[in-house]
Coordinates of C-alpha atoms in Angstrom, one line a residue:
Chain A
X6 CA -29.3 15.1 30.3
X7 CA -29.7 11.8 28.7
X8 CA -28.0 8.4 28.2
X9 CA -25.9 8.4 25.0
X10 CA -25.7 5.4 22.7
X11 CA -23.0 4.8 20.0
X12 CA -24.3 5.9 16.6
X13 CA -26.6 8.6 18.0
X14 CA -26.5 11.9 16.1
X15 CA -26.9 15.1 18.1
X16 CA -27.1 18.8 17.1
X17 CA -25.9 22.0 18.8
X18 CA -28.7 24.3 20.0
X19 CA -26.6 27.4 19.3
X20 CA -24.4 26.7 16.3
X21 CA -24.1 24.5 13.2
X22 CA -22.2 21.7 15.0
X23 CA -23.5 18.1 14.7
X24 CA -21.8 15.1 16.2
X25 CA -22.2 11.3 16.2
X26 CA -21.5 9.4 19.4
X27 CA -18.6 6.8 18.8
X28 CA -18.4 5.7 22.5
X29 CA -20.2 6.7 25.6
X30 CA -20.0 5.7 29.3
X31 CA -23.0 4.1 30.9
X32 CA -25.5 6.5 32.5
X33 CA -26.4 10.1 31.8
X34 CA -24.0 12.5 30.1
X35 CA -24.5 16.2 30.3
X36 CA -23.3 17.0 26.7
X37 CA -23.1 20.6 25.7
X38 CA -21.9 22.6 22.6
X39 CA -21.3 26.3 22.8
X40 CA -22.5 26.2 26.4
X41 CA -26.0 24.8 25.6
X42 CA -27.3 21.2 25.9
X43 CA -27.1 19.3 22.6
X44 CA -30.4 18.0 21.2
X45 CA -31.6 15.3 18.8
X46 CA -34.3 17.7 17.6
X47 CA -34.3 20.7 15.4
X48 CA -30.8 21.9 16.2
X49 CA -29.9 25.6 16.1
X50 CA -32.8 27.5 17.6
X51 CA -31.3 30.9 17.5
X52 CA -29.4 31.2 20.8
X53 CA -25.9 32.4 21.0
X54 CA -22.6 30.6 21.6
X55 CA -21.2 31.2 25.1
X56 CA -17.9 33.1 24.9
X57 CA -16.2 30.5 27.1
X58 CA -17.2 27.6 24.8
X59 CA -16.5 29.2 21.4
X60 CA -13.4 27.5 20.1
X61 CA -15.3 25.8 17.4
X62 CA -15.6 22.2 16.1
X63 CA -13.8 20.8 13.0
X64 CA -15.3 18.4 10.5
X65 CA -14.1 14.8 10.8
X66 CA -12.2 15.5 14.1
X67 CA -12.9 13.3 17.1
X68 CA -13.4 14.7 20.5
X69 CA -12.7 12.8 23.7
X70 CA -13.1 13.2 27.5
X71 CA -10.0 13.0 29.7
X72 CA -10.7 9.4 30.6
X73 CA -11.5 8.4 27.0
X74 CA -14.9 7.0 28.0
X75 CA -16.7 9.5 25.8
X76 CA -15.8 9.9 22.1
X77 CA -17.6 12.0 19.6
X78 CA -17.1 12.5 15.8
X79 CA -17.8 15.9 14.4
X80 CA -20.0 15.4 11.3
X81 CA -20.8 19.1 10.8
X82 CA -18.6 21.9 12.0
X83 CA -19.7 25.0 14.0
X84 CA -18.6 27.8 16.2
X85 CA -19.3 26.3 19.6
X86 CA -17.0 23.9 21.4
X87 CA -17.9 20.6 23.1
X88 CA -18.1 19.8 26.8
X89 CA -19.4 17.0 28.9
X90 CA -20.4 17.5 32.6
X91 CA -18.5 20.9 32.4
X92 CA -15.3 19.3 31.2
X93 CA -14.1 20.6 27.8
X94 CA -13.6 17.7 25.3
X95 CA -10.2 17.5 23.5
X96 CA -9.3 16.7 20.0
X97 CA -8.1 13.1 19.7
X98 CA -4.9 12.6 17.7
X99 CA -5.4 10.7 14.4
X100 CA -3.7 7.3 14.3
X101 CA -1.4 6.9 11.4
X102 CA -2.2 3.6 9.7
X103 CA -1.0 2.3 6.3
X104 CA -3.5 2.4 3.5
X105 CA -5.1 -1.1 3.2
X106 CA -7.7 -0.7 0.5
Chain B
X25 CA -24.6 5.2 12.3
X26 CA -24.9 5.1 8.6
X27 CA -22.3 4.9 5.8
X28 CA -24.3 7.8 4.2
X29 CA -22.9 10.0 7.0
X30 CA -19.4 9.2 5.7
X31 CA -20.4 10.5 2.2
X32 CA -22.2 13.5 3.7
X33 CA -19.0 14.5 5.5
X34 CA -16.8 14.0 2.3
X35 CA -19.3 16.0 0.2
X36 CA -19.3 18.8 2.7
X37 CA -15.5 18.7 3.1
X38 CA -14.6 18.7 -0.6
X39 CA -17.8 18.9 -2.7
X40 CA -16.0 19.7 -6.0
X41 CA -13.3 17.0 -5.8
X42 CA -13.7 14.1 -8.2
X43 CA -14.8 11.0 -6.3
X44 CA -14.9 8.3 -9.0
X45 CA -13.6 8.1 -12.6
X46 CA -14.5 5.3 -15.1
X47 CA -11.9 5.8 -17.9
X48 CA -13.5 3.2 -20.1
X49 CA -16.9 4.9 -20.1
X50 CA -15.2 8.3 -20.0
X51 CA -17.3 9.2 -16.9
X52 CA -16.7 10.8 -13.6
X53 CA -18.6 12.1 -10.6
X54 CA -17.7 14.6 -7.8
X55 CA -18.4 14.1 -4.1
X56 CA -21.3 16.5 -4.2
X57 CA -22.7 14.8 -7.3
X58 CA -22.4 11.5 -5.7
X59 CA -24.3 12.7 -2.6
X60 CA -27.1 14.2 -4.8
X61 CA -27.3 11.0 -6.9
X62 CA -27.5 8.8 -3.9
X63 CA -30.4 11.0 -2.7
X64 CA -32.2 10.8 -6.1
X65 CA -31.9 7.0 -6.2
X66 CA -33.0 6.7 -2.5
X67 CA -36.2 8.6 -3.3
X68 CA -36.9 6.1 -6.1
X69 CA -36.1 3.1 -3.9
X70 CA -38.4 4.3 -1.2
X71 CA -41.3 4.6 -3.6
X72 CA -40.9 0.9 -4.7
X73 CA -41.6 -2.2 -2.6
X74 CA -38.0 -3.3 -3.0
X75 CA -36.6 -4.8 0.2
X76 CA -33.1 -5.1 -1.3
X77 CA -31.0 -3.3 -3.9
X78 CA -29.1 -5.8 -6.1
X79 CA -26.2 -4.9 -8.3
X80 CA -25.1 -7.2 -11.1
X81 CA -22.5 -5.2 -12.9
X82 CA -18.7 -4.6 -13.3
X83 CA -17.1 -1.5 -11.7
X84 CA -18.6 1.7 -12.9
X85 CA -19.9 5.0 -11.5
X86 CA -23.3 3.3 -10.6
X87 CA -21.6 1.1 -8.0
X88 CA -20.9 3.8 -5.4
X89 CA -24.3 5.4 -6.2
X90 CA -26.1 2.2 -5.6
X91 CA -24.2 1.4 -2.4
X92 CA -24.9 4.8 -0.7
X93 CA -28.5 5.1 -2.1
X94 CA -29.4 1.8 -0.5
X95 CA -28.2 2.9 2.9
X96 CA -30.0 6.2 2.5
X97 CA -33.2 4.4 1.6
X98 CA -32.7 1.9 4.4
X99 CA -32.4 -1.3 2.5
X100 CA -29.4 -3.7 2.1
X101 CA -27.1 -3.4 -0.9
X102 CA -26.5 -6.8 -2.5
X103 CA -23.7 -7.0 -5.1
X104 CA -23.8 -10.1 -7.2
X105 CA -21.0 -12.0 -8.9
X106 CA -21.4 -11.4 -12.6
X107 CA -19.0 -14.3 -13.4
X108 CA -21.5 -16.9 -12.1
X109 CA -23.7 -18.8 -14.5
X110 CA -27.2 -17.6 -15.2
X111 CA -28.9 -20.3 -13.1
X112 CA -26.5 -19.5 -10.2
X113 CA -27.2 -15.8 -10.4
X114 CA -31.0 -16.4 -10.6
X115 CA -30.9 -18.6 -7.5
X116 CA -29.0 -15.9 -5.5
X117 CA -31.4 -13.2 -6.8
X118 CA -34.4 -15.3 -5.7
X119 CA -33.0 -15.2 -2.1
X120 CA -33.1 -11.4 -2.0
X121 CA -36.5 -10.5 -3.5
X122 CA -38.4 -8.2 -3.7
X123 CA -35.4 -6.5 -5.2
X124 CA -34.5 -3.5 -7.3
X125 CA -31.9 -4.8 -9.7
X126 CA -29.4 -2.7 -11.7
X127 CA -27.4 -4.6 -14.4
X128 CA -25.6 -4.3 -17.8
X129 CA -27.9 -3.3 -20.7
X130 CA -27.4 -6.7 -22.4
X131 CA -28.7 -8.6 -19.3
X132 CA -31.9 -6.5 -18.7
X133 CA -34.3 -8.4 -21.0
X134 CA -33.5 -11.6 -19.1
X135 CA -35.0 -10.2 -15.9
X136 CA -38.1 -8.4 -17.1
X137 CA -40.5 -11.2 -16.2
X138 CA -38.7 -12.4 -13.1
X139 CA -41.0 -12.5 -10.0
X140 CA -40.1 -9.9 -7.3
X141 CA -37.5 -8.2 -9.5
X142 CA -37.7 -4.6 -10.8
X143 CA -34.8 -4.3 -13.3
X144 CA -33.1 -1.2 -14.5
X145 CA -30.2 -1.0 -17.0
X146 CA -26.9 0.7 -16.0
X147 CA -27.6 3.4 -18.5
X148 CA -31.2 4.2 -17.3
X149 CA -29.9 4.0 -13.7
X150 CA -27.2 6.7 -14.2
X151 CA -29.8 8.9 -16.0
X152 CA -32.2 8.6 -13.0
X153 CA -29.3 9.3 -10.6
X154 CA -28.5 12.6 -12.4
X155 CA -32.1 13.9 -12.5
X156 CA -32.6 16.6 -9.9
X157 CA -35.3 15.2 -7.7
X158 CA -36.4 16.0 -4.2
X159 CA -34.0 15.3 -1.4
X160 CA -35.5 12.4 0.6
X161 CA -35.9 12.4 4.3
X162 CA -32.9 11.7 6.4
X163 CA -31.4 8.2 6.6
X164 CA -31.8 6.0 9.7
X165 CA -28.9 6.2 12.2
X166 CA -29.8 2.8 13.7
X167 CA -26.4 1.0 14.0
X168 CA -28.2 -2.4 13.7
X169 CA -29.6 -1.7 10.1
X170 CA -28.1 -4.0 7.5
X171 CA -25.9 -2.1 5.1
X172 CA -24.6 -4.9 2.8
X173 CA -25.5 -8.5 2.2
X174 CA -22.5 -10.2 0.6
X175 CA -22.5 -13.7 -0.8
X176 CA -19.2 -15.3 0.3
X177 CA -17.0 -16.8 -2.4
X178 CA -18.0 -20.2 -1.2
X179 CA -14.8 -22.4 -1.5
X180 CA -17.1 -25.0 0.0
X181 CA -20.8 -25.5 -0.5
X182 CA -23.5 -23.0 -1.5
X183 CA -22.7 -19.3 -1.0
X184 CA -23.7 -17.9 2.4
X185 CA -25.0 -14.3 2.7
X186 CA -22.8 -12.4 5.2
X187 CA -24.7 -9.7 7.0
X188 CA -22.7 -6.5 7.4
X189 CA -24.6 -3.9 9.5
X190 CA -24.0 -0.2 9.5
X191 CA -22.1 -0.4 12.8
X192 CA -19.6 -2.9 11.3
X193 CA -18.8 -0.9 8.2
X194 CA -18.7 2.5 10.0
X195 CA -16.5 1.1 12.8
X196 CA -14.1 -0.3 10.2
X197 CA -13.8 3.0 8.4
X198 CA -13.6 5.2 11.6
X199 CA -11.0 2.8 13.0
X200 CA -8.7 2.6 9.9
X201 CA -9.1 5.7 7.8
X202 CA -8.3 9.4 8.6
X203 CA -11.1 11.8 7.4
X204 CA -9.9 13.8 4.4
X205 CA -6.5 12.2 4.8
X206 CA -5.8 12.3 1.1
X207 CA -4.3 15.2 -0.8
X208 CA -6.0 16.6 -3.8
X209 CA -3.7 14.8 -6.3
X210 CA -4.1 11.3 -4.7
X211 CA -5.8 8.7 -6.8
X212 CA -6.6 5.0 -6.0
X213 CA -6.7 2.4 -8.8
X214 CA -9.5 -0.1 -7.8
X215 CA -9.4 -3.3 -9.8
X216 CA -11.0 -5.7 -7.4
X217 CA -14.6 -6.7 -8.3
X218 CA -17.4 -4.8 -6.7
X219 CA -19.0 -7.9 -5.2
X220 CA -15.9 -8.6 -3.2
X221 CA -15.5 -7.2 0.4
X222 CA -12.3 -5.5 -0.8
X223 CA -14.4 -3.7 -3.5
X224 CA -16.8 -2.4 -0.9
X225 CA -14.0 -1.4 1.5
X226 CA -12.2 0.5 -1.3
X227 CA -15.3 2.6 -2.0
X228 CA -15.9 3.5 1.7
X229 CA -12.2 4.1 2.5
X230 CA -11.6 6.3 -0.5
X231 CA -14.7 8.3 0.1
X232 CA -13.9 9.0 3.8
X233 CA -10.3 9.9 2.9
X234 CA -11.4 12.1 0.0
X235 CA -9.4 10.2 -2.5
X236 CA -10.2 10.0 -6.2
X237 CA -11.0 6.4 -7.3
X238 CA -10.1 5.3 -10.8
X239 CA -12.1 2.2 -11.7
X240 CA -10.7 -0.7 -13.7
X241 CA -13.6 -2.9 -14.6
X242 CA -11.9 -6.0 -16.0
X243 CA -8.4 -6.5 -14.7
X244 CA -5.5 -7.2 -17.1
X245 CA -1.9 -6.5 -16.1
X246 CA -1.4 -4.5 -19.3
X247 CA -4.4 -2.3 -18.6
X248 CA -3.4 -1.9 -14.9
X249 CA 0.1 -0.7 -15.8
X250 CA -1.1 1.7 -18.5
X251 CA -3.9 3.2 -16.3
X252 CA -1.5 3.5 -13.3
X253 CA 0.9 5.5 -15.4
X254 CA -1.8 7.6 -17.3
X255 CA -3.7 8.5 -14.2
X256 CA -0.6 9.0 -12.0
X257 CA -2.1 6.5 -9.5
X258 CA -0.8 7.0 -5.9
X259 CA -2.4 4.0 -4.2
X260 CA -3.7 0.6 -5.3
X261 CA -4.9 -2.7 -3.9
X262 CA -4.4 -6.1 -5.7
X263 CA -4.9 -9.7 -5.0
X264 CA -1.8 -12.0 -5.2
X265 CA -2.6 -13.3 -8.7
X266 CA -2.9 -9.8 -10.0
X267 CA 0.5 -8.8 -8.5
X268 CA 2.0 -11.9 -10.0
X269 CA 0.7 -10.9 -13.5
X270 CA 1.8 -7.3 -13.1
X271 CA 5.3 -8.6 -12.2
X272 CA 5.2 -10.8 -15.3
X273 CA 4.0 -7.9 -17.4
X274 CA 7.0 -5.9 -16.3
X275 CA 9.5 -8.8 -17.0
X276 CA 12.7 -7.5 -18.3
X277 CA 12.3 -4.1 -16.7
X278 CA 14.6 -3.2 -13.8
X279 CA 12.1 -0.6 -12.5
X280 CA 8.3 -0.2 -13.0
X281 CA 8.8 3.5 -13.6
X282 CA 5.9 4.6 -11.4
X283 CA 7.4 7.1 -9.0
X284 CA 3.9 8.4 -8.3
X285 CA 2.8 5.0 -6.8
X286 CA 3.2 5.7 -3.0
X287 CA 1.5 2.6 -1.7
X288 CA 0.5 -0.8 -3.0
X289 CA -1.5 -3.1 -0.7
X290 CA -2.4 -6.6 -1.3
X291 CA -4.5 -9.4 0.2
X292 CA -7.2 -11.9 -0.5
X293 CA -5.0 -15.0 -0.6
X294 CA -1.5 -16.3 0.0
X295 CA 1.2 -14.2 -1.6
X296 CA 4.2 -16.2 -2.9
X297 CA 7.5 -14.9 -1.5
X298 CA 9.1 -14.7 -4.9
X299 CA 6.3 -12.4 -6.2
X300 CA 6.5 -9.9 -3.4
X301 CA 10.3 -9.9 -3.4
X302 CA 10.3 -9.2 -7.2
X303 CA 7.5 -6.5 -6.8
X304 CA 9.6 -4.7 -4.1
X305 CA 12.5 -4.6 -6.5
X306 CA 10.4 -3.2 -9.4
X307 CA 8.7 -0.6 -7.2
X308 CA 11.6 0.6 -4.9
X309 CA 9.9 3.8 -3.7
X310 CA 6.5 2.2 -3.1
X311 CA 5.1 1.4 0.4
X312 CA 3.9 -2.2 0.5
X313 CA 1.1 -3.3 2.9
X314 CA -0.3 -6.8 3.3
X315 CA -3.9 -6.7 4.5
X316 CA -5.6 -9.8 5.8
X317 CA -9.3 -9.8 6.3
X318 CA -12.6 -11.6 5.6
X319 CA -16.0 -10.7 4.3
X320 CA -17.4 -11.4 7.8
X321 CA -14.9 -9.0 9.4
X322 CA -15.8 -6.0 7.1
X323 CA -12.4 -6.4 5.3
X324 CA -9.0 -5.8 6.9
X325 CA -8.2 -7.1 10.4
X326 CA -4.4 -7.4 10.4
X327 CA -1.7 -5.4 8.6
X328 CA 1.9 -6.0 7.7
X329 CA 3.0 -2.4 7.1
X330 CA 5.7 -0.8 4.8
X331 CA 8.4 -0.6 7.5
X332 CA 8.1 -4.3 8.2
X333 CA 8.3 -5.1 4.5
X334 CA 11.5 -3.1 4.2
X335 CA 13.1 -4.6 7.3
X336 CA 12.3 -8.1 6.2
X337 CA 13.6 -7.5 2.7
X338 CA 16.8 -6.0 3.9
X339 CA 17.5 -8.5 6.6
X340 CA 20.1 -11.3 6.4
X341 CA 18.3 -13.2 9.1
X342 CA 16.0 -15.9 7.8
X343 CA 13.5 -15.4 10.6
X344 CA 13.1 -11.7 9.8
X345 CA 13.0 -12.4 6.0
X346 CA 10.3 -14.9 6.5
X347 CA 8.1 -12.1 8.0
X348 CA 7.4 -11.1 4.4
X349 CA 4.9 -13.9 4.2
X350 CA 3.3 -12.8 7.5
X351 CA 0.0 -10.9 7.5
X352 CA 1.2 -8.6 10.3
X353 CA -0.4 -7.4 13.4
X354 CA -4.0 -6.7 14.3
X355 CA -5.6 -3.3 13.6
X356 CA -6.0 -1.2 16.9
X357 CA -9.7 -2.2 17.2
X358 CA -9.1 -5.9 16.8
X359 CA -8.2 -8.6 19.3
X360 CA -6.9 -11.9 18.1
X361 CA -6.4 -15.4 19.6
X362 CA -5.2 -18.7 18.3
X363 CA -7.2 -21.7 19.7
X364 CA -6.9 -25.4 19.4
X365 CA -9.8 -27.8 18.7
X366 CA -10.8 -27.8 22.4
X367 CA -11.0 -24.0 22.4
X368 CA -7.8 -23.4 24.5
X369 CA -5.7 -20.4 23.6
X370 CA -2.5 -21.6 22.0
X371 CA 1.0 -20.5 23.1
X372 CA 3.3 -18.6 20.7
X373 CA 4.3 -20.4 17.6
X374 CA 1.6 -23.1 17.9
X375 CA -0.8 -23.6 15.0
X376 CA -4.6 -23.3 15.6
X377 CA -7.7 -21.6 14.5
X378 CA -7.7 -17.8 14.3
X379 CA -10.4 -16.1 16.4
X380 CA -11.0 -12.4 16.2
X381 CA -13.1 -9.8 18.1
X382 CA -13.9 -6.2 17.5
X383 CA -16.6 -3.7 16.5
X384 CA -16.1 -4.3 12.7
X385 CA -16.6 -8.1 13.1
X386 CA -20.0 -9.4 12.0
X387 CA -19.8 -13.2 11.8
X388 CA -23.5 -13.3 11.0
X389 CA -25.2 -15.0 8.0
X390 CA -28.7 -14.4 6.7
X391 CA -31.0 -17.2 7.8
X392 CA -28.3 -18.9 9.9
X393 CA -27.7 -16.4 12.6
X394 CA -24.4 -15.5 14.2
X395 CA -21.4 -17.7 14.7
X396 CA -19.9 -15.2 17.1
X397 CA -19.7 -16.7 20.7
X398 CA -21.2 -15.0 23.8
X399 CA -17.9 -13.1 24.4
X400 CA -17.9 -11.7 20.9
X401 CA -15.2 -14.0 19.4
X402 CA -15.6 -15.0 15.7
X403 CA -14.0 -18.2 14.5
X404 CA -12.4 -17.4 11.1
X405 CA -12.0 -21.0 10.0
X406 CA -8.5 -19.9 9.0
X407 CA -5.6 -21.5 10.7
X408 CA -2.3 -19.8 11.7
X409 CA 0.1 -19.0 14.4
X410 CA 1.6 -15.9 16.0
X411 CA 5.4 -15.5 16.4
X412 CA 7.3 -14.1 19.4
X413 CA 7.0 -10.6 18.0
X414 CA 3.2 -10.8 17.6
X415 CA 3.2 -11.3 13.8
X416 CA 0.4 -13.5 12.5
X417 CA 1.1 -16.2 9.9
X418 CA -1.8 -17.8 8.0
X419 CA -1.4 -21.5 7.5
X420 CA -4.4 -22.8 5.5
X421 CA -7.9 -23.4 6.7
X422 CA -8.6 -24.8 10.1
X423 CA -10.3 -27.9 8.6
X424 CA -7.4 -28.5 6.1
X425 CA -5.6 -30.4 8.8
X426 CA -4.6 -33.9 7.6
X427 CA -5.0 -36.5 10.2
X428 CA -2.8 -39.5 9.3
X429 CA -2.6 -42.4 11.7
X430 CA -3.7 -40.1 14.5
X431 CA -1.0 -37.5 13.7
X432 CA -2.2 -34.0 12.8
X433 CA -0.3 -32.3 10.1
X434 CA -0.6 -29.0 8.2
X435 CA -0.7 -29.2 4.4
X436 CA 0.9 -25.7 4.3
X437 CA 4.2 -26.9 5.9
X438 CA 4.5 -29.8 3.4
X439 CA 3.7 -27.4 0.5
X440 CA 6.3 -25.0 1.6
X441 CA 9.0 -27.7 1.6
X442 CA 7.9 -28.9 -1.9
X443 CA 7.9 -25.3 -3.2
X444 CA 11.5 -24.9 -2.1
X445 CA 12.5 -27.6 -4.6
X446 CA 13.8 -25.8 -7.7
X447 CA 11.7 -27.9 -10.1
X448 CA 8.4 -27.2 -8.3
X449 CA 6.4 -24.0 -9.2
X450 CA 3.2 -24.7 -7.4
X451 CA 2.0 -27.3 -4.9
X452 CA -1.2 -28.4 -3.1
X453 CA -1.1 -31.1 -0.5
X454 CA -4.4 -32.7 0.8
X455 CA -5.5 -35.7 2.8
X456 CA -7.6 -38.3 1.1
X457 CA -9.4 -41.2 2.7
X458 CA -7.2 -44.2 3.4
X459 CA -8.1 -47.6 4.9
X460 CA -4.6 -47.9 6.4
X461 CA -4.1 -44.4 7.8
X462 CA -7.5 -42.8 8.0
X463 CA -6.1 -40.1 5.7
X464 CA -3.2 -40.4 3.3
X465 CA -1.0 -37.5 2.3
X466 CA -1.1 -36.8 -1.5
X467 CA 0.1 -33.9 -3.6
X468 CA -0.8 -32.2 -6.8
X469 CA 2.2 -30.3 -8.3
X470 CA 3.0 -28.0 -11.1
X471 CA 6.6 -28.4 -12.2
X472 CA 8.9 -26.3 -14.3
X473 CA 11.6 -28.8 -14.8
X474 CA 11.8 -32.6 -15.2
X475 CA 11.7 -34.3 -11.8
X476 CA 10.5 -37.7 -10.6
X477 CA 8.1 -38.7 -7.8
X478 CA 11.0 -40.5 -6.0
X479 CA 13.2 -37.4 -6.1
X480 CA 10.5 -35.3 -4.6
X481 CA 9.6 -37.8 -1.9
X482 CA 13.3 -38.0 -1.0
X483 CA 13.4 -34.2 -0.8
X484 CA 10.5 -34.0 1.6
X485 CA 12.0 -36.8 3.7
X486 CA 15.2 -34.9 3.9
X487 CA 13.4 -31.9 5.4
X488 CA 10.5 -33.3 7.4
X489 CA 9.4 -36.3 9.4
X490 CA 8.8 -39.3 7.1
X491 CA 5.0 -39.3 8.0
X492 CA 4.8 -36.1 5.9
X493 CA 6.1 -37.6 2.7
X494 CA 3.3 -37.7 0.1
X495 CA 2.6 -41.3 -0.8
X496 CA 1.4 -40.2 -4.2
X497 CA 2.2 -37.1 -6.4
X498 CA 0.5 -36.0 -9.5
X499 CA 1.8 -33.5 -12.0
X500 CA -0.8 -31.0 -13.3
X501 CA -0.7 -28.1 -15.8
X502 CA -2.1 -25.8 -13.1
X503 CA -3.8 -25.8 -9.8
X504 CA -7.4 -24.6 -9.3
X505 CA -7.8 -21.2 -7.8
X506 CA -10.8 -19.0 -7.3
X507 CA -10.6 -15.5 -8.8
X508 CA -9.1 -13.8 -5.8
X509 CA -6.3 -16.3 -5.6
X510 CA -7.6 -18.8 -3.0
X511 CA -6.6 -22.4 -3.7
X512 CA -9.7 -24.5 -4.2
X513 CA -8.5 -27.4 -2.0
X514 CA -11.9 -29.1 -2.2
X515 CA -11.4 -29.4 -6.0
X516 CA -7.9 -30.7 -5.6
X517 CA -9.2 -33.3 -3.1
X518 CA -11.9 -34.4 -5.4
X519 CA -9.6 -34.9 -8.3
X520 CA -7.0 -36.8 -6.3
X521 CA -9.5 -39.0 -4.4

């Protein structure tokens, strides 16, 4: 459990997933991928993805909590799925904006 | 946060896809090659004592390599304007030493003995980039690291170096571009110079969307039209003067014959209504977008989208038609306020200075600190107003206001009236010191038909209060603009004073 700051990069301990924090609420967030806490260390240490958290992550997708306070960007995809404090994070719909440059 | 992360994602999402093409040099680079090249150059930069990476060159494959390699190495990327004089370039370079400089082969000799500068030619640089070296250690993810130092175009005074941190650029891209949003066949034609914020934004946006960039080093309308057709360009960005020349180049045609051009965006200066109307006729299937932004805001902050363009063009209502000269509504991550001189927020329709706030907004200059207030608001120095539907209209610079006999007036309003006269093709109105009035209203005009000062004064008087009538008018061959199409009001003022 740790406080998350925007820009922080974290790895899954049980799959290839890596994320960057876009927005985080104040205070500690219990962030997990594949059912195991995410780390800013070595990453996949050989554990296995929990069957209830195995929907996978997709490159470039954003994942948000129900209240929108936590937002993550998947920078490397993997087999595990993301959760915070036991709540599964959902894919955020991409906004359609005109091309400007 | 680091812009390198954007490239890493693109390289892992579509490694084989072509990222940049330089048709004149017959060169191209894939996303994986761009990532590897950035790593090779980052290794070299880390082994030097360079605190900055300076780029003095036209658009070419080395530009994106230098931009990303700098961020990987953890030093600011500083693109320099190659159109400046040698002494001007040297004085900017002296402000960023110790620096690793990449430039055109013809310029290299001139920098060999310069203190604090390690120079490499474009040719040597691209050879170094392609050598298979060791992959350097990971880039920093500190959002506060400076990614780019950009000398502003400086319509007044000496250029200031705007500080764009990793958090500003990454926020802009994440807030405005969909990852891998481009199809395989999409191609962007980039003709803005690489030392302009629009040039930096074009590199980052294209990379994150997985779009192929076709580089056009020295803009000419003829080359632009030919490249757009040859490369089946799907999207492009131009400044108003470029669009005016493209429209001229296509004079006589009823259709530009570029069905592949899905979108054409523009910004960087005021777009004349006649140019955008003609362009929309020539490119009937193309989506037009007006993007307003500043160096200090990491590029675009407001957008007038394709639907608004079509609605305005098709409307019979003057108010709706007029929206074609609006810069649209703020991006989702941007808040906007119009304030008067005392800092009070202005009601709808009232002119004032434009303030913006958002994660992409920097507002910081090297050596001068930040001009952003404690609540995060950045004063753009641009003036404008917001209409009842929330559309922003730019109306000159905040300090362009003419104060005549205690009465504040906007030069833009008077210019618009003058431009409506059939004989007037361009107009600049400024205030010059006057013993009687404090400031007097004077105008420099470019005319296309014979017309007298008296006729034009009568014309203004017919449409506006008499205090707005220029007491002196001069007829010039052309008005002074900078290369992105901004009127150099200071120069006009000096010549008229």
